[in-house]
PDB file of C-alpha atoms in Angstrom:
ATOM      1  CA  MET A 722       9.864   6.008  -0.803  1.00 50.00           C
ATOM      2  CA  THR A 723      10.240   5.502   2.770  1.00 44.00           C
ATOM      3  CA  ASN A 724       9.096   8.229   4.848  1.00 47.00           C
ATOM      4  CA  GLN A 725       9.852   9.654   7.981  1.00 49.00           C
ATOM      5  CA  SER A 726       8.981  12.687  10.049  1.00 49.00           C
ATOM      6  CA  ARG A 727      10.270  14.483  13.260  1.00 50.00           C
ATOM      7  CA  ASN A 728       8.170  13.791  16.206  1.00 47.00           C
ATOM      8  CA  GLN A 729       8.129  15.974  19.491  1.00 51.00           C
ATOM      9  CA  ASN A 730      11.483  15.100  20.821  1.00 46.00           C
ATOM     10  CA  GLY A 731      13.345  15.712  17.152  1.00 46.00           C
ATOM     11  CA  ARG A 732      13.617  12.224  16.463  1.00 40.00           C
ATOM     12  CA  SER A 733      12.731  10.444  12.948  1.00 42.00           C
ATOM     13  CA  ALA A 734       9.201   9.107  13.301  1.00 49.00           C
ATOM     14  CA  PHE A 735       7.664   6.597  10.755  1.00 73.00           C
ATOM     15  CA  ASP A 736       4.460   7.866   9.416  1.00 95.00           C
ATOM     16  CA  LEU A 737       2.476   5.146   7.661  1.00 97.00           C
ATOM     17  CA  GLU A 738      -0.423   7.684   6.574  1.00 96.00           C
ATOM     18  CA  GLU A 739       1.835   9.880   4.935  1.00 97.00           C
ATOM     19  CA  ARG A 740       4.019   7.126   3.292  1.00 98.00           C
ATOM     20  CA  THR A 741       0.924   5.324   1.852  1.00 98.00           C
ATOM     21  CA  ALA A 742      -0.249   8.687   0.607  1.00 98.00           C
ATOM     22  CA  ARG A 743       2.976   9.330  -1.057  1.00 98.00           C
ATOM     23  CA  PHE A 744       2.783   6.024  -2.559  1.00 99.00           C
ATOM     24  CA  GLY A 745      -0.718   6.467  -3.974  1.00 99.00           C
ATOM     25  CA  GLU A 746       0.177   9.728  -5.430  1.00 99.00           C
ATOM     26  CA  ALA A 747       3.471   8.154  -7.111  1.00 99.00           C
ATOM     27  CA  VAL A 748       1.169   5.448  -8.607  1.00 99.00           C
ATOM     28  CA  ILE A 749      -0.990   7.956 -10.169  1.00 99.00           C
ATOM     29  CA  ARG A 750       2.173   9.898 -11.688  1.00 99.00           C
ATOM     30  CA  PHE A 751       3.503   6.614 -12.801  1.00 99.00           C
ATOM     31  CA  SER A 752       0.238   5.231 -14.416  1.00 99.00           C
ATOM     32  CA  ARG A 753       0.237   8.646 -16.416  1.00 99.00           C
ATOM     33  CA  ARG A 754       3.451   7.153 -18.218  1.00 98.00           C
ATOM     34  CA  ILE A 755       1.961   3.922 -19.191  1.00 99.00           C
ATOM     35  CA  PRO A 756       1.046   4.160 -23.167  1.00 98.00           C
ATOM     36  CA  GLN A 757      -2.773   3.584 -23.089  1.00 98.00           C
ATOM     37  CA  ASN A 758      -3.829   0.330 -25.348  1.00 99.00           C
ATOM     38  CA  THR A 759      -6.401  -2.332 -25.099  1.00 98.00           C
ATOM     39  CA  VAL A 760      -3.875  -4.332 -23.098  1.00 98.00           C
ATOM     40  CA  THR A 761      -2.733  -1.596 -20.725  1.00 99.00           C
ATOM     41  CA  ARG A 762      -5.998   0.392 -19.871  1.00 99.00           C
ATOM     42  CA  PRO A 763      -7.394  -2.400 -17.533  1.00 99.00           C
ATOM     43  CA  ILE A 764      -4.124  -2.456 -15.893  1.00 99.00           C
ATOM     44  CA  ILE A 765      -3.915   1.165 -15.376  1.00 99.00           C
ATOM     45  CA  THR A 766      -7.355   1.092 -13.979  1.00 99.00           C
ATOM     46  CA  GLN A 767      -6.588  -1.510 -11.570  1.00 99.00           C
ATOM     47  CA  LEU A 768      -3.397  -0.308 -10.747  1.00 99.00           C
ATOM     48  CA  VAL A 769      -4.503   3.127  -9.800  1.00 99.00           C
ATOM     49  CA  ARG A 770      -7.499   1.519  -7.731  1.00 99.00           C
ATOM     50  CA  ALA A 771      -5.309  -0.487  -5.779  1.00 99.00           C
ATOM     51  CA  GLY A 772      -2.402   1.489  -5.261  1.00 99.00           C
ATOM     52  CA  THR A 773      -4.339   4.537  -3.654  1.00 99.00           C
ATOM     53  CA  SER A 774      -6.799   2.387  -1.873  1.00 99.00           C
ATOM     54  CA  ILE A 775      -3.994   1.182   0.458  1.00 99.00           C
ATOM     55  CA  GLY A 776      -3.698   4.692   1.905  1.00 98.00           C
ATOM     56  CA  ALA A 777      -7.607   5.313   2.170  1.00 98.00           C
ATOM     57  CA  ASN A 778      -8.109   2.049   3.743  1.00 97.00           C
ATOM     58  CA  TYR A 779      -5.187   2.983   6.060  1.00 97.00           C
ATOM     59  CA  CYS A 780      -6.924   6.268   7.039  1.00 96.00           C
ATOM     60  CA  GLU A 781     -10.158   4.451   7.693  1.00 96.00           C
ATOM     61  CA  ALA A 782      -8.234   2.067   9.857  1.00 96.00           C
ATOM     62  CA  ASP A 783      -6.800   4.691  11.973  1.00 91.00           C
ATOM     63  CA  ASP A 784     -10.384   6.259  12.598  1.00 93.00           C
ATOM     64  CA  ALA A 785     -11.778   2.772  13.197  1.00 93.00           C
ATOM     65  CA  GLU A 786     -14.608   2.392  15.753  1.00 95.00           C
ATOM     66  CA  SER A 787     -13.552  -0.938  17.315  1.00 94.00           C
ATOM     67  CA  LYS A 788     -10.493  -3.042  17.549  1.00 93.00           C
ATOM     68  CA  PRO A 789     -12.045  -5.765  15.115  1.00 94.00           C
ATOM     69  CA  ASP A 790     -12.882  -2.834  12.686  1.00 95.00           C
ATOM     70  CA  PHE A 791      -9.378  -1.498  13.007  1.00 95.00           C
ATOM     71  CA  ARG A 792      -8.107  -5.419  12.141  1.00 95.00           C
ATOM     72  CA  HIS A 793     -10.481  -5.720   9.352  1.00 96.00           C
ATOM     73  CA  LYS A 794      -9.458  -2.291   7.383  1.00 97.00           C
ATOM     74  CA  ILE A 795      -5.611  -3.306   7.959  1.00 97.00           C
ATOM     75  CA  GLY A 796      -6.231  -6.490   6.665  1.00 97.00           C
ATOM     76  CA  ILE A 797      -7.898  -4.706   3.443  1.00 98.00           C
ATOM     77  CA  CYS A 798      -4.732  -2.602   3.309  1.00 98.00           C
ATOM     78  CA  LYS A 799      -2.611  -6.126   3.192  1.00 98.00           C
ATOM     79  CA  LYS A 800      -4.806  -7.090   0.351  1.00 98.00           C
ATOM     80  CA  GLU A 801      -4.727  -3.971  -1.627  1.00 99.00           C
ATOM     81  CA  SER A 802      -0.872  -3.734  -1.001  1.00 99.00           C
ATOM     82  CA  ARG A 803      -0.726  -7.485  -2.488  1.00 99.00           C
ATOM     83  CA  GLU A 804      -2.854  -6.787  -5.277  1.00 99.00           C
ATOM     84  CA  THR A 805      -0.657  -3.720  -6.118  1.00 99.00           C
ATOM     85  CA  MET A 806       2.248  -5.874  -6.467  1.00 99.00           C
ATOM     86  CA  TYR A 807       0.304  -8.120  -8.816  1.00 99.00           C
ATOM     87  CA  TRP A 808      -0.474  -5.187 -11.085  1.00 99.00           C
ATOM     88  CA  PHE A 809       2.867  -3.836 -11.145  1.00 99.00           C
ATOM     89  CA  ARG A 810       4.054  -7.112 -12.248  1.00 99.00           C
ATOM     90  CA  MET A 811       1.668  -7.014 -15.215  1.00 99.00           C
ATOM     91  CA  VAL A 812       3.136  -3.482 -15.997  1.00 99.00           C
ATOM     92  CA  ALA A 813       6.605  -4.969 -16.372  1.00 99.00           C
ATOM     93  CA  VAL A 814       5.235  -7.452 -18.805  1.00 99.00           C
ATOM     94  CA  ALA A 815       2.916  -5.174 -20.827  1.00 99.00           C
ATOM     95  CA  VAL A 816       5.464  -2.347 -20.879  1.00 99.00           C
ATOM     96  CA  PRO A 817       8.968  -3.724 -20.852  1.00 99.00           C
ATOM     97  CA  GLU A 818      10.552  -0.092 -20.987  1.00 99.00           C
ATOM     98  CA  LEU A 819       9.041   0.629 -17.646  1.00 99.00           C
ATOM     99  CA  ARG A 820      10.183  -2.689 -16.018  1.00 99.00           C
ATOM    100  CA  GLU A 821      12.562  -1.129 -13.933  1.00 99.00           C
ATOM    101  CA  ASP A 822      10.471   1.690 -12.470  1.00 99.00           C
ATOM    102  CA  ALA A 823       7.747  -0.922 -12.114  1.00 99.00           C
ATOM    103  CA  LYS A 824      10.122  -3.093 -10.148  1.00 99.00           C
ATOM    104  CA  VAL A 825      10.786  -0.229  -7.454  1.00 99.00           C
ATOM    105  CA  PHE A 826       7.121   0.451  -6.877  1.00 99.00           C
ATOM    106  CA  TRP A 827       6.705  -3.447  -6.511  1.00 99.00           C
ATOM    107  CA  LYS A 828       9.176  -3.369  -3.663  1.00 99.00           C
ATOM    108  CA  GLU A 829       7.318  -0.561  -2.024  1.00 99.00           C
ATOM    109  CA  ALA A 830       4.164  -2.081  -2.295  1.00 99.00           C
ATOM    110  CA  LYS A 831       5.823  -5.415  -1.021  1.00 99.00           C
ATOM    111  CA  GLU A 832       7.336  -3.305   2.109  1.00 98.00           C
ATOM    112  CA  LEU A 833       3.910  -1.991   2.695  1.00 98.00           C
ATOM    113  CA  ASN A 834       2.472  -5.408   2.350  1.00 99.00           C
ATOM    114  CA  LEU A 835       5.055  -6.734   5.020  1.00 98.00           C
ATOM    115  CA  ILE A 836       3.935  -3.878   7.288  1.00 98.00           C
ATOM    116  CA  PHE A 837       0.433  -4.385   7.100  1.00 97.00           C
ATOM    117  CA  ALA A 838       0.823  -8.270   7.710  1.00 97.00           C
ATOM    118  CA  ALA A 839       3.079  -7.714  11.098  1.00 97.00           C
ATOM    119  CA  ILE A 840       0.260  -5.289  12.159  1.00 96.00           C
ATOM    120  CA  VAL A 841      -2.457  -7.888  11.418  1.00 93.00           C
ATOM    121  CA  ARG A 842      -0.028 -10.256  13.397  1.00 93.00           C
ATOM    122  CA  SER A 843       0.288  -8.257  16.288  1.00 91.00           C
ATOM    123  CA  SER A 844      -3.167  -7.128  16.609  1.00 86.00           C
ATOM    124  CA  ARG A 845      -4.395 -10.966  16.550  1.00 76.00           C
ATOM    125  CA  VAL A 846      -1.709 -11.647  18.940  1.00 70.00           C
ATOM    126  CA  ARG A 847      -2.925  -8.899  21.470  1.00 62.00           C
ATOM    127  CA  HIS A 848      -6.512  -9.717  20.645  1.00 54.00           C
ATOM    128  CA  SER A 849      -5.832 -13.471  21.730  1.00 57.00           C
ATOM    129  CA  THR A 850      -4.057 -12.634  24.934  1.00 54.00           C
ATOM    130  CA  VAL A 851      -6.930  -9.930  25.689  1.00 52.00           C
ATOM    131  CA  GLU A 852      -9.460 -12.953  25.412  1.00 55.00           C
ATOM    132  CA  HIS A 853      -7.568 -15.592  27.670  1.00 50.00           C
TER     133      HIS A 853
END
């Protein structure tokens, strides 16, 4: 699910906004494949909320009004990606026939989580070096 686009020089450029949007879209499509019952309904709801909010919060971070606002919103992206990992784990247990697909989504959510964790770390380092 990685996404690359071309920058002005024709090189591949990483586009996190597009990647998170495509991830959210894929989460929606995947959730439609989950059979609905008393166990899966809350899982589906939570999975869609968490999986789609990653991209929404990243868009908000991109338009942040200040550096602290940016750090806060990226932190939310990190939390939502972690929560998405959790819900994909629950899908794998609740619907064993979707386990392998859920694992692929879990890995993408993990990659996003690691990306946002790195952004949080680097923004804290930059923030602390500016203050000193």
